[in-house]
Amino acid sequence: MSLQSLEFKTEINQILDLVVNSLYSHKEVFLRELVSNASDAIDKARYESLTKPELLEGGEAWKIKIVANKEANTLTISDNGIGMDMQTAINELGTIAHSGTKEFVAAIKNRELKDNPELIGQFGVGFYSAFMVADKVMLISRPAGSTDKKGVKWESSAKGTYTVEDVEKETKGTDVILHIKDDEKKFLDEWEIRKIIEKYSDYIEHPIVMEVEREKESQIDKSQKVKVKEEETLNSQKAIWLRDKAEITDEDYNQFYKHISHDFTDPAKIIHYKAEGTSEFTALLYLPSKLPFDIFFKEYKIGPALYVKRVQIMDHCEELIPVYLRFIKGVIDSSDLPLNVSREMLQNNRQVDVIKKSVTKKILDTLLEMKKNDYEKYVIFHKEFGKVLKEGIHFDFSKRENIGELILFASTMVEKDKYRTLDDYIKDMRDGQEHIYYLTATSYDEGIKSPHLETFKKNGYEVLILTDEIDDVIFGAYQYKEKMFKSVIRGDISLDKTEEKEKQKSVEKYKGLLEFIKLQLIDDVKDVRLSGRLTDSPCCLVAEEGQIDPAMERMLKAMGQAVPETKRILEVNPNHPLTETLNIMYEKDKKSKKFENYVAMLYEQALLIEGVKPKDPSAFAKAIADLMVNSSF
Ligand code: ADP
């Protein structure tokens, strides 16, 4: 097929435009990205060659090669990895917008992020970073193992189109040839390249060699110097996780983290250990500092990279880590698994289970230690990752208590932005208290004002304030150290025994009133009863035991989910003067329009207290206005 000119997909064009026109600093990361791609291509070829040895094509050693040509202004990065045919090149470099592309475009438009080209890697658009330093990029590639030597030449100047053409290529793999921009020529300099590779790519497992020209004594005439081309290896190639901990600097650890995670901030914590015994493996795991933007997306890739005896098997192995620890990044290198291990084999593999158990325990232990010894740092971790971690309470029965120990809670006993643990809570429980009380709310500020807390505050009971969407699902049926969680919004509450007796007396007194109100509000509420949880507010709405939490219900509705209509219970405060007033009106003239209006207003108030709009706001406002006029002096 002769030369074809094709158009980039829209999102790719947007990225190219941003790369060319908006990213100015840290341009050197383009080399890290291209070397990373070359290394991935070799990993793939090596892995596939385990079952298809013909891919080795004679077995030349794996290698990434850099050639800078100052005369031609080109920088070439070559690998002898998996390679691409024409269709793959069209798909991978012109058509497929990688999963994070949209988010990338949105993020980079935000001016603050403009100067952070590290983001490029995070969003999986590494190849295009070449256009930061090159005005033209050519890629010549051919798939490993092809017998006809047919490959593809891909070329673009990032102006909306690219071309592809059939070519013959002798060796397998890919050459990426950058035509360097006039003002970026420093990237052709040997020392500059050396510096960049040492900084960003030292641990790459395959040799990264540079072709250098050296003056040497002539073999024929020792007084003469001649120029000879030599290959020099630039990276130490040491698999960092197999090195002795004492030898590894924080900088080494951090650079490796950035390589595997595509994150641009340093990790918060490093876990590096070797397990021996039933299973032999090395784990190098990282706790990031920031919650990845896509952690709640379906496309989010879970799990550390899996290596078997230094050979990379896959870059994300979800079988090695529980989903609630999916923020952990890293590498696990096993000595026990077979090299040709497949995805299916991983799913029911005893060795894999042993690794997963060990890694889970290690991470939870590390977090616990961090909480004890470095609390401030732990609070920062918890703010970012707490809502992911606590999913484990719901999903991992065997660890629900360990995870409970790690969760921090806002509470009525501490001020805003301070936290309590469940052990703190249990230690300070009131005599005879059986439950761990909690309130769900959309924010701390909203929660702390809730009338549902009144009797708890008055009687000195602590209530935890939960503000994550999933909290009610997780804690609704949770038991920590034999104490059940109980929502203060659900069911009947009676903390104060003497008050409880008082309430019983009032039940008889207000029986008629409550039944009358119930009849009037039959379409809105399920029941009307006296409250054991109010001290200052006249009334509130509560849910029945087992019923969906109202905060949760509102959230689901806001998300557009169909939620079955559930009627709530209206609780009336027996000690509030309004109840007495209503009772007098009821006894005097329960059929009057005025009394009917008051009952309606009672319900509207309960809605307002919850932060919900009254059913008929204008009628409610009018009723208040009338009241004000009538009571004015
Ligand atoms: P990412 O590496 O994050 O997938 P890139 O934009 O860097 O994104 O690369 C896009 C795709 O192009 C890669 O996923 C890979 O399929 C292909 N590719 C890039 N460089 C090479 C290479 N040197 N050899 C083989 N394939 C490559």
XYZ file of C-alpha atoms and ligand atoms in Angstrom:
660
model
C 0.000 0.000 0.000
C 1.357 3.412 -0.898
C 1.413 6.459 1.317
C -1.854 7.311 3.075
C -2.681 10.478 4.901
C -5.075 10.122 7.850
C -6.624 12.428 10.398
C -6.119 12.163 14.138
C -9.177 11.588 16.258
C -10.499 14.799 17.860
C -9.271 14.127 21.395
C -5.827 13.275 20.146
C -5.727 16.517 18.224
C -6.640 18.393 21.379
C -3.826 16.706 23.229
C -1.320 17.396 20.493
C -2.381 20.995 20.446
C -1.860 21.290 24.203
C 1.449 19.442 24.108
C 2.807 21.651 21.331
C 1.451 24.967 22.565
C 1.020 24.837 26.319
C 3.668 22.749 27.995
C 6.901 24.563 28.592
C 8.743 23.197 31.601
C 10.235 19.752 32.266
C 10.343 19.016 28.574
C 12.951 16.335 29.221
C 10.232 13.904 30.350
C 9.599 13.072 26.686
C 12.659 10.822 26.842
C 11.405 8.999 29.909
C 8.077 8.392 28.141
C 9.654 7.032 24.957
C 12.103 4.849 26.888
C 9.226 3.594 28.984
C 7.284 2.651 25.849
C 10.365 0.892 24.475
C 10.801 -1.008 27.720
C 7.097 -2.010 27.755
C 7.449 -3.232 24.151
C 10.378 -5.431 25.180
C 8.516 -6.758 28.220
C 5.623 -7.747 25.967
C 7.887 -9.470 23.447
C 9.747 -11.319 26.159
C 6.552 -12.503 27.790
C 4.925 -13.627 24.547
C 8.092 -15.363 23.416
C 7.754 -17.755 26.352
C 5.003 -19.490 24.394
C 6.029 -18.344 20.893
C 9.813 -18.642 20.690
C 9.766 -17.570 17.013
C 9.246 -14.000 18.284
C 12.851 -14.003 19.441
C 14.095 -14.121 15.814
C 17.432 -15.622 16.742
C 17.663 -14.243 20.230
C 19.480 -10.953 20.015
C 19.750 -9.460 23.507
C 16.955 -7.074 24.540
C 18.093 -3.501 24.150
C 16.954 0.108 23.964
C 19.239 2.253 21.863
C 19.562 6.026 21.653
C 21.318 7.717 18.769
C 21.731 11.495 18.546
C 22.675 12.848 15.144
C 23.692 16.484 15.354
C 24.103 16.911 11.606
C 20.604 15.696 10.812
C 19.091 17.127 14.031
C 17.541 13.803 14.894
C 17.254 11.771 18.048
C 16.371 8.112 17.577
C 15.077 5.780 20.271
C 15.046 2.161 19.105
C 13.920 -1.040 20.725
C 13.872 -4.672 19.650
C 10.556 -5.378 21.329
C 7.111 -6.403 20.152
C 6.782 -3.833 17.323
C 3.669 -2.782 15.433
C 2.079 -3.385 12.073
C 0.247 -0.688 10.156
C -3.163 -1.299 11.707
C -1.780 -1.296 15.242
C 0.063 1.960 14.582
C -3.108 3.555 13.178
C -5.096 2.394 16.191
C -2.609 3.105 18.953
C -1.195 6.376 17.688
C -4.058 7.984 15.824
C -7.394 6.557 16.822
C -7.626 5.245 20.359
C -7.985 8.009 22.855
C -6.746 6.367 26.027
C -9.184 6.216 28.902
C -7.968 9.334 30.695
C -7.800 11.566 27.633
C -10.926 13.595 28.285
C -9.925 14.182 31.893
C -6.461 15.106 30.743
C -7.734 17.736 28.359
C -9.998 19.133 31.063
C -7.231 19.158 33.675
C -4.603 20.699 31.486
C -6.899 23.514 30.476
C -6.858 24.497 34.108
C -4.019 27.007 34.157
C -2.366 25.698 37.290
C -1.675 22.378 35.665
C -0.359 23.827 32.476
C 3.237 23.622 33.529
C 3.112 20.066 34.712
C 4.014 17.866 31.776
C 4.392 14.987 34.225
C 0.650 14.778 33.880
C 1.140 13.483 30.392
C 2.260 10.121 31.666
C -0.497 9.949 34.258
C -3.082 10.210 31.553
C -1.426 7.699 29.247
C -0.557 9.976 26.368
C 3.192 9.491 26.665
C 4.089 9.054 23.035
C 2.741 12.469 22.094
C 5.088 14.173 24.530
C 7.691 13.769 21.755
C 6.094 16.803 20.133
C 7.265 19.003 22.999
C 10.766 18.878 21.550
C 10.260 17.681 17.966
C 8.534 19.361 15.045
C 8.317 16.076 13.208
C 8.149 12.533 14.575
C 8.696 9.431 12.487
C 8.175 5.907 13.717
C 9.355 2.840 11.868
C 8.183 -0.428 13.305
C 7.656 -4.062 12.532
C 6.076 -6.808 14.623
C 8.345 -9.390 16.223
C 8.134 -12.789 14.567
C 6.842 -11.637 11.174
C 8.498 -13.544 8.345
C 7.926 -11.060 5.518
C 9.765 -8.193 7.269
C 6.830 -5.944 6.437
C 6.484 -2.981 8.737
C 5.049 0.501 8.918
C 6.421 3.992 8.637
C 4.300 6.493 10.587
C 4.992 10.187 10.385
C 3.447 13.394 11.682
C 4.103 17.048 12.363
C 1.154 17.186 14.793
C -0.899 19.424 12.530
C -4.095 17.377 12.454
C -2.875 14.579 10.216
C -0.339 11.794 10.021
C 0.805 9.489 7.253
C 1.408 5.751 7.168
C 3.268 3.762 4.577
C 4.483 0.174 4.105
C 8.185 -0.341 4.650
C 10.612 -3.206 4.898
C 12.384 -3.412 8.222
C 15.160 -5.885 8.824
C 15.009 -6.058 12.600
C 11.996 -6.491 14.866
C 10.803 -3.640 17.028
C 10.462 0.106 16.742
C 12.571 3.144 15.905
C 11.140 6.476 16.983
C 12.941 9.258 15.155
C 12.477 12.794 16.437
C 13.357 15.756 14.304
C 14.391 18.107 17.075
C 13.095 21.709 17.098
C 15.709 24.410 16.584
C 15.442 25.741 20.125
C 15.570 22.289 21.768
C 18.872 21.123 20.382
C 20.328 20.563 23.808
C 18.507 17.233 23.747
C 21.018 16.048 21.146
C 23.815 16.550 23.613
C 25.381 13.376 24.971
C 25.647 14.665 28.541
C 22.134 15.966 28.595
C 20.818 12.586 27.477
C 22.972 10.787 30.012
C 21.657 13.039 32.762
C 18.026 12.512 31.829
C 18.337 8.740 31.634
C 20.135 8.583 34.967
C 17.476 10.723 36.558
C 14.356 9.080 35.205
C 15.172 5.680 33.785
C 18.049 4.194 35.743
C 16.088 1.184 37.058
C 14.735 0.181 33.616
C 15.558 -3.461 33.512
C 16.832 -3.548 29.934
C 20.061 -1.864 28.906
C 19.608 1.635 27.542
C 22.635 2.194 25.355
C 23.800 5.328 23.633
C 25.913 5.366 20.563
C 28.855 7.631 21.332
C 31.814 8.696 19.266
C 35.179 8.485 21.010
C 38.662 9.366 19.911
C 41.013 6.408 20.295
C 44.554 5.538 19.495
C 44.824 4.025 16.086
C 45.762 0.365 16.181
C 47.966 0.878 13.128
C 49.748 4.017 14.173
C 49.641 4.651 17.923
C 50.505 8.329 17.499
C 47.305 8.865 15.533
C 43.839 9.282 16.965
C 40.816 7.925 15.192
C 37.117 8.359 15.831
C 35.256 5.200 16.725
C 31.601 4.584 17.501
C 30.889 2.734 20.722
C 27.815 1.727 22.619
C 27.721 2.764 26.208
C 25.142 1.567 28.709
C 23.568 4.485 30.561
C 21.451 2.790 33.220
C 22.373 0.550 36.129
C 19.455 -1.790 35.220
C 19.030 -2.972 38.744
C 15.549 -4.160 39.565
C 15.150 -1.821 42.484
C 12.966 -4.203 44.492
C 15.667 -6.866 44.511
C 18.341 -4.521 45.788
C 19.396 -4.295 49.396
C 17.221 -1.744 51.203
C 20.245 -0.075 52.756
C 21.544 0.762 49.299
C 18.397 2.408 48.004
C 17.929 6.132 48.460
C 14.548 7.818 48.817
C 15.179 9.429 45.466
C 15.624 5.984 43.846
C 12.410 4.769 45.423
C 10.516 7.884 44.382
C 11.680 7.844 40.780
C 10.703 4.227 40.429
C 7.308 5.019 41.909
C 6.771 7.760 39.346
C 7.736 5.366 36.596
C 5.210 2.685 37.550
C 2.393 4.908 38.754
C 2.625 7.805 36.305
C 2.040 9.949 39.369
C 4.035 13.155 39.636
C 4.012 13.594 43.402
C 6.236 11.584 45.719
C 4.580 8.660 47.487
C 3.483 9.031 51.122
C 4.896 5.711 52.248
C 7.079 2.935 50.924
C 6.660 -0.715 51.910
C 9.507 -2.932 50.811
C 9.860 -6.474 52.098
C 10.808 -9.990 51.217
C 8.640 -12.908 52.261
C 10.053 -16.344 52.857
C 8.438 -19.593 53.960
C 5.241 -20.906 52.372
C 5.657 -18.410 49.592
C 8.753 -16.652 48.430
C 8.314 -13.215 46.957
C 9.503 -9.651 47.136
C 7.069 -6.758 47.365
C 7.789 -3.100 46.766
C 4.582 -1.231 47.455
C 3.759 2.435 47.543
C 1.093 4.412 49.291
C 0.459 7.472 47.097
C -0.007 10.961 48.546
C -3.045 11.812 46.490
C -6.194 9.967 45.553
C -5.952 9.174 41.818
C -8.576 11.129 39.905
C -9.976 7.975 38.319
C -10.069 5.631 41.335
C -13.874 5.351 41.243
C -13.984 4.768 37.471
C -14.568 1.364 35.973
C -11.428 1.646 33.852
C -9.181 2.152 36.886
C -6.446 -0.471 36.785
C -6.147 -2.361 40.051
C -3.135 -4.085 41.522
C 0.642 -4.054 41.528
C 2.725 -5.268 38.606
C 3.427 -8.994 38.762
C 6.898 -10.288 38.019
C 8.063 -13.860 38.127
C 11.800 -14.124 38.748
C 12.362 -10.629 37.348
C 10.268 -11.192 34.233
C 7.275 -8.909 34.017
C 4.088 -10.941 33.569
C 1.538 -8.137 33.728
C 1.549 -4.504 34.720
C -1.558 -4.726 36.928
C -2.494 -7.915 38.709
C -5.801 -7.461 40.509
C -5.652 -10.903 42.077
C -2.825 -9.739 44.324
C -4.655 -7.094 46.276
C -8.149 -6.569 47.730
C -10.215 -3.958 45.895
C -10.386 -1.677 48.948
C -6.595 -1.309 48.812
C -6.622 -0.451 45.111
C -4.790 2.816 45.721
C -1.615 0.857 46.488
C 0.886 0.741 43.614
C 4.010 -1.313 43.212
C 5.648 -4.509 42.157
C 5.471 -8.074 43.386
C 8.117 -10.475 42.204
C 7.343 -14.127 42.930
C 9.798 -17.011 42.889
C 7.096 -19.678 43.083
C 4.755 -18.990 40.183
C 5.523 -20.503 36.787
C 6.730 -18.064 34.126
C 3.930 -18.941 31.751
C 1.246 -18.163 34.327
C -1.979 -17.028 32.659
C -4.818 -14.800 33.898
C -7.044 -17.848 34.393
C -4.415 -19.617 36.440
C -4.065 -16.594 38.693
C -7.706 -16.673 39.654
C -7.613 -19.832 41.683
C -4.039 -20.119 42.665
C -2.941 -20.964 46.172
C 0.336 -19.098 45.815
C -1.500 -16.000 44.671
C -3.835 -16.237 47.672
C -0.891 -16.520 50.035
C 0.695 -13.413 48.503
C -2.562 -11.486 48.656
C -3.061 -12.361 52.338
C 0.465 -11.389 53.232
C 0.347 -8.132 51.303
C -3.037 -7.183 52.792
C -1.790 -7.782 56.321
C 1.419 -5.903 55.685
C -0.402 -2.861 54.337
C -2.954 -2.782 57.163
C -0.177 -3.205 59.754
C 1.778 -0.389 58.144
C -1.252 1.883 58.258
C -1.869 1.040 61.902
C 1.710 1.814 62.737
C 1.477 5.085 60.853
C -1.660 5.968 62.790
C 0.112 5.300 66.090
C 3.482 6.864 65.348
C 2.865 9.502 62.711
C -0.692 10.596 63.369
C -0.600 13.865 61.431
C 0.539 12.117 58.309
C -2.064 9.454 58.896
C -4.837 12.049 59.033
C -3.740 13.305 55.614
C -3.718 9.752 54.285
C -7.156 9.133 55.754
C -8.625 12.269 54.196
C -7.525 11.051 50.787
C -8.061 7.307 51.021
C -10.339 6.664 54.011
C -13.420 6.361 51.856
C -11.810 3.657 49.725
C -10.281 1.806 52.670
C -13.582 1.536 54.537
C -15.154 -0.373 51.644
C -13.210 -3.261 53.193
C -15.494 -3.269 56.246
C -18.294 -4.282 53.918
C -16.367 -6.576 51.610
C -13.692 -8.271 53.709
C -15.296 -10.016 56.641
C -12.003 -11.365 57.952
C -10.500 -7.884 58.219
C -13.508 -5.797 59.188
C -12.248 -5.249 62.723
C -8.698 -4.383 61.609
C -10.088 -1.849 59.172
C -12.494 -0.449 61.758
C -9.489 0.269 63.944
C -8.036 2.383 61.134
C -11.015 4.557 60.334
C -11.221 8.095 61.723
C -14.562 9.676 62.537
C -15.889 13.169 62.941
C -17.884 13.262 66.152
C -20.001 15.359 68.466
C -17.222 15.080 71.065
C -14.546 16.866 69.025
C -14.485 20.025 66.975
C -14.558 20.166 63.214
C -11.572 18.587 61.446
C -10.619 16.592 64.522
C -11.230 12.891 64.673
C -12.085 10.002 66.946
C -11.427 6.314 66.534
C -13.798 3.527 67.468
C -11.532 2.599 70.350
C -11.764 6.179 71.636
C -15.526 5.902 71.330
C -15.821 2.619 73.210
C -13.471 3.781 75.943
C -15.708 6.792 76.634
C -19.081 5.066 76.353
C -21.668 5.834 79.002
C -22.489 3.187 81.597
C -24.883 0.707 80.118
C -24.513 2.087 76.594
C -24.844 -0.712 74.098
C -24.564 0.950 70.719
C -22.176 3.056 68.741
C -24.415 5.903 67.623
C -23.954 7.598 64.272
C -25.614 10.201 62.124
C -25.319 10.400 58.349
C -25.258 13.835 56.791
C -24.026 15.504 53.651
C -21.521 17.582 55.607
C -20.180 17.973 59.117
C -21.737 21.426 59.415
C -25.163 20.124 58.469
C -24.850 17.053 60.673
C -23.759 18.781 63.840
C -26.911 20.948 63.795
C -29.311 18.065 63.344
C -32.203 17.867 65.860
C -31.655 14.129 65.951
C -28.609 14.814 68.124
C -30.427 16.791 70.812
C -30.998 14.139 73.433
C -27.547 12.647 72.796
C -25.902 15.981 73.439
C -28.004 16.622 76.513
C -27.273 13.213 77.990
C -23.574 13.241 77.107
C -23.651 10.468 74.524
C -21.188 10.664 71.656
C -22.489 10.465 68.090
C -20.216 9.883 65.098
C -20.943 12.039 62.081
C -20.571 10.198 58.805
C -20.458 12.145 55.579
C -19.336 9.740 52.843
C -21.989 8.503 50.439
C -21.341 4.855 51.220
C -21.282 5.235 55.012
C -24.789 4.056 55.774
C -24.317 0.927 53.673
C -21.037 0.168 55.396
C -21.852 0.995 58.999
C -25.584 0.221 59.022
C -24.867 -3.412 59.867
C -21.412 -3.088 61.344
C -20.327 -4.487 64.651
C -17.008 -3.418 66.166
C -15.732 -5.197 69.271
C -19.231 -6.503 69.936
C -20.833 -3.076 69.751
C -23.429 -2.635 67.040
C -23.674 0.613 65.124
C -27.028 2.343 65.382
C -28.282 5.289 63.358
C -29.756 8.120 65.437
C -32.187 8.773 62.601
C -33.719 5.315 62.733
C -36.014 3.545 65.147
C -37.070 4.557 68.620
C -34.484 6.193 70.846
C -34.663 6.561 74.607
C -31.514 7.367 76.492
C -32.842 8.965 79.618
C -34.806 6.566 81.797
C -36.634 9.233 83.834
C -37.552 11.061 80.650
C -38.741 7.783 79.237
C -41.181 7.476 82.151
C -42.348 11.055 81.573
C -42.844 10.262 77.935
C -45.012 7.284 78.809
C -47.267 9.577 80.840
C -47.534 12.003 77.906
C -48.487 9.185 75.556
C -51.893 8.939 77.133
C -52.324 12.705 77.212
C -51.508 13.281 73.563
C -53.030 10.111 72.154
C -55.957 11.859 70.487
C -53.855 14.671 69.096
C -51.309 12.327 67.571
C -53.957 10.169 65.950
C -55.648 13.225 64.500
C -52.377 14.514 63.058
C -51.655 11.120 61.598
C -54.996 11.081 59.839
C -54.425 14.497 58.321
C -50.896 13.640 57.164
C -51.766 10.137 56.000
C -50.296 10.752 52.532
C -46.970 11.987 53.883
C -46.043 10.043 56.977
C -46.333 6.516 58.157
C -46.877 7.272 61.803
C -46.890 10.101 64.321
C -45.442 9.492 67.756
C -43.751 11.148 70.713
C -40.017 11.528 70.468
C -37.294 10.427 72.849
C -34.560 12.205 70.923
C -35.655 15.862 70.955
C -35.009 18.509 73.579
C -35.192 21.874 71.774
C -36.812 21.213 68.421
C -40.585 20.704 68.230
C -40.490 17.790 65.812
C -38.398 15.740 63.408
C -38.705 12.978 60.842
C -37.179 9.587 61.524
C -36.853 6.335 59.661
C -37.893 2.928 60.777
C -35.346 0.333 61.760
C -34.105 -1.317 58.548
C -35.442 1.458 56.345
C -33.176 3.297 53.927
C -31.355 6.237 55.452
C -32.925 9.576 54.387
C -29.556 11.181 53.578
C -28.760 8.156 51.436
C -32.172 8.321 49.796
C -31.670 11.974 48.835
C -28.236 11.174 47.462
C -29.492 8.278 45.339
C -32.269 10.462 43.982
C -29.782 13.211 43.148
C -27.778 10.620 41.222
C -30.871 9.851 39.189
C -31.547 6.432 40.729
C -35.039 5.140 41.204
C -35.649 4.896 44.923
C -38.886 3.369 46.208
C -40.961 5.970 48.061
C -40.725 5.290 51.757
C -42.847 7.130 54.245
C -41.178 8.336 57.397
C -42.312 8.756 60.973
C -43.064 12.201 62.369
C -41.818 12.502 65.925
C -43.172 15.226 68.164
C -41.324 16.567 71.199
C -43.559 15.967 74.280
C -41.723 18.682 76.214
C -42.047 21.444 73.652
C -44.680 24.138 74.339
C -45.890 23.846 70.739
C -47.149 20.340 71.446
C -49.116 21.604 74.381
C -50.514 24.498 72.292
C -51.587 22.127 69.561
C -53.199 19.881 72.113
C -55.244 22.746 73.528
C -56.379 23.715 70.008
C -57.193 20.086 69.292
C -59.351 19.804 72.389
C -61.077 23.126 71.754
C -61.728 23.048 68.020
C -60.104 20.273 66.056
C -62.289 20.937 63.015
C -61.139 24.537 62.513
C -59.184 25.615 59.426
C -56.588 27.219 61.678
C -55.815 23.966 63.422
C -55.538 22.153 60.092
C -53.033 24.782 58.932
C -50.995 24.370 62.107
C -50.730 20.626 61.631
C -49.588 21.149 58.038
C -46.998 23.651 59.263
C -45.722 21.210 61.863
C -44.874 18.751 59.113
C -43.331 21.446 56.914
C -41.092 22.413 59.818
C -39.868 18.861 60.162
C -38.915 18.934 56.487
C -37.157 22.284 56.857
C -35.158 21.071 59.843
C -33.826 18.286 57.645
C -32.765 20.730 54.956
C -35.597 19.722 52.621
C -37.881 22.238 50.921
C -41.453 22.336 52.305
C -43.990 20.606 50.060
C -45.658 23.907 49.224
C -43.160 26.688 49.990
C -45.436 29.587 49.034
C -48.319 28.313 51.174
C -45.858 27.825 54.026
C -44.522 31.370 53.674
C -48.050 32.731 53.559
C -48.990 30.838 56.725
C -45.987 32.291 58.546
C -46.826 35.790 57.324
C -50.383 35.390 58.649
C -49.045 34.231 61.986
C -46.728 37.199 62.205
C -49.497 39.637 61.401
C -51.779 38.105 64.007
C -49.156 38.148 66.720
C -47.745 41.603 65.970
C -47.801 44.178 68.678
P 0.720 4.317 26.816
O 2.156 3.913 26.713
O 0.382 4.962 28.143
O -0.243 3.253 26.418
P 1.449 6.002 24.601
O 0.768 7.171 23.960
O 2.809 6.258 25.110
O 0.487 5.512 25.743
O 1.495 4.834 23.568
C 0.348 4.399 22.921
C 0.500 2.985 22.432
O 1.377 2.924 21.315
C 1.091 2.027 23.441
O 0.108 1.546 24.325
C 1.636 0.933 22.530
O 0.597 0.055 22.142
C 2.066 1.713 21.297
N 3.517 1.992 21.357
C 4.119 3.140 21.686
N 5.457 3.013 21.624
C 5.720 1.745 21.240
C 6.912 0.973 20.983
N 8.132 1.501 21.145
N 6.754 -0.309 20.592
C 5.539 -0.866 20.448
N 4.384 -0.202 20.660
C 4.473 1.082 21.062
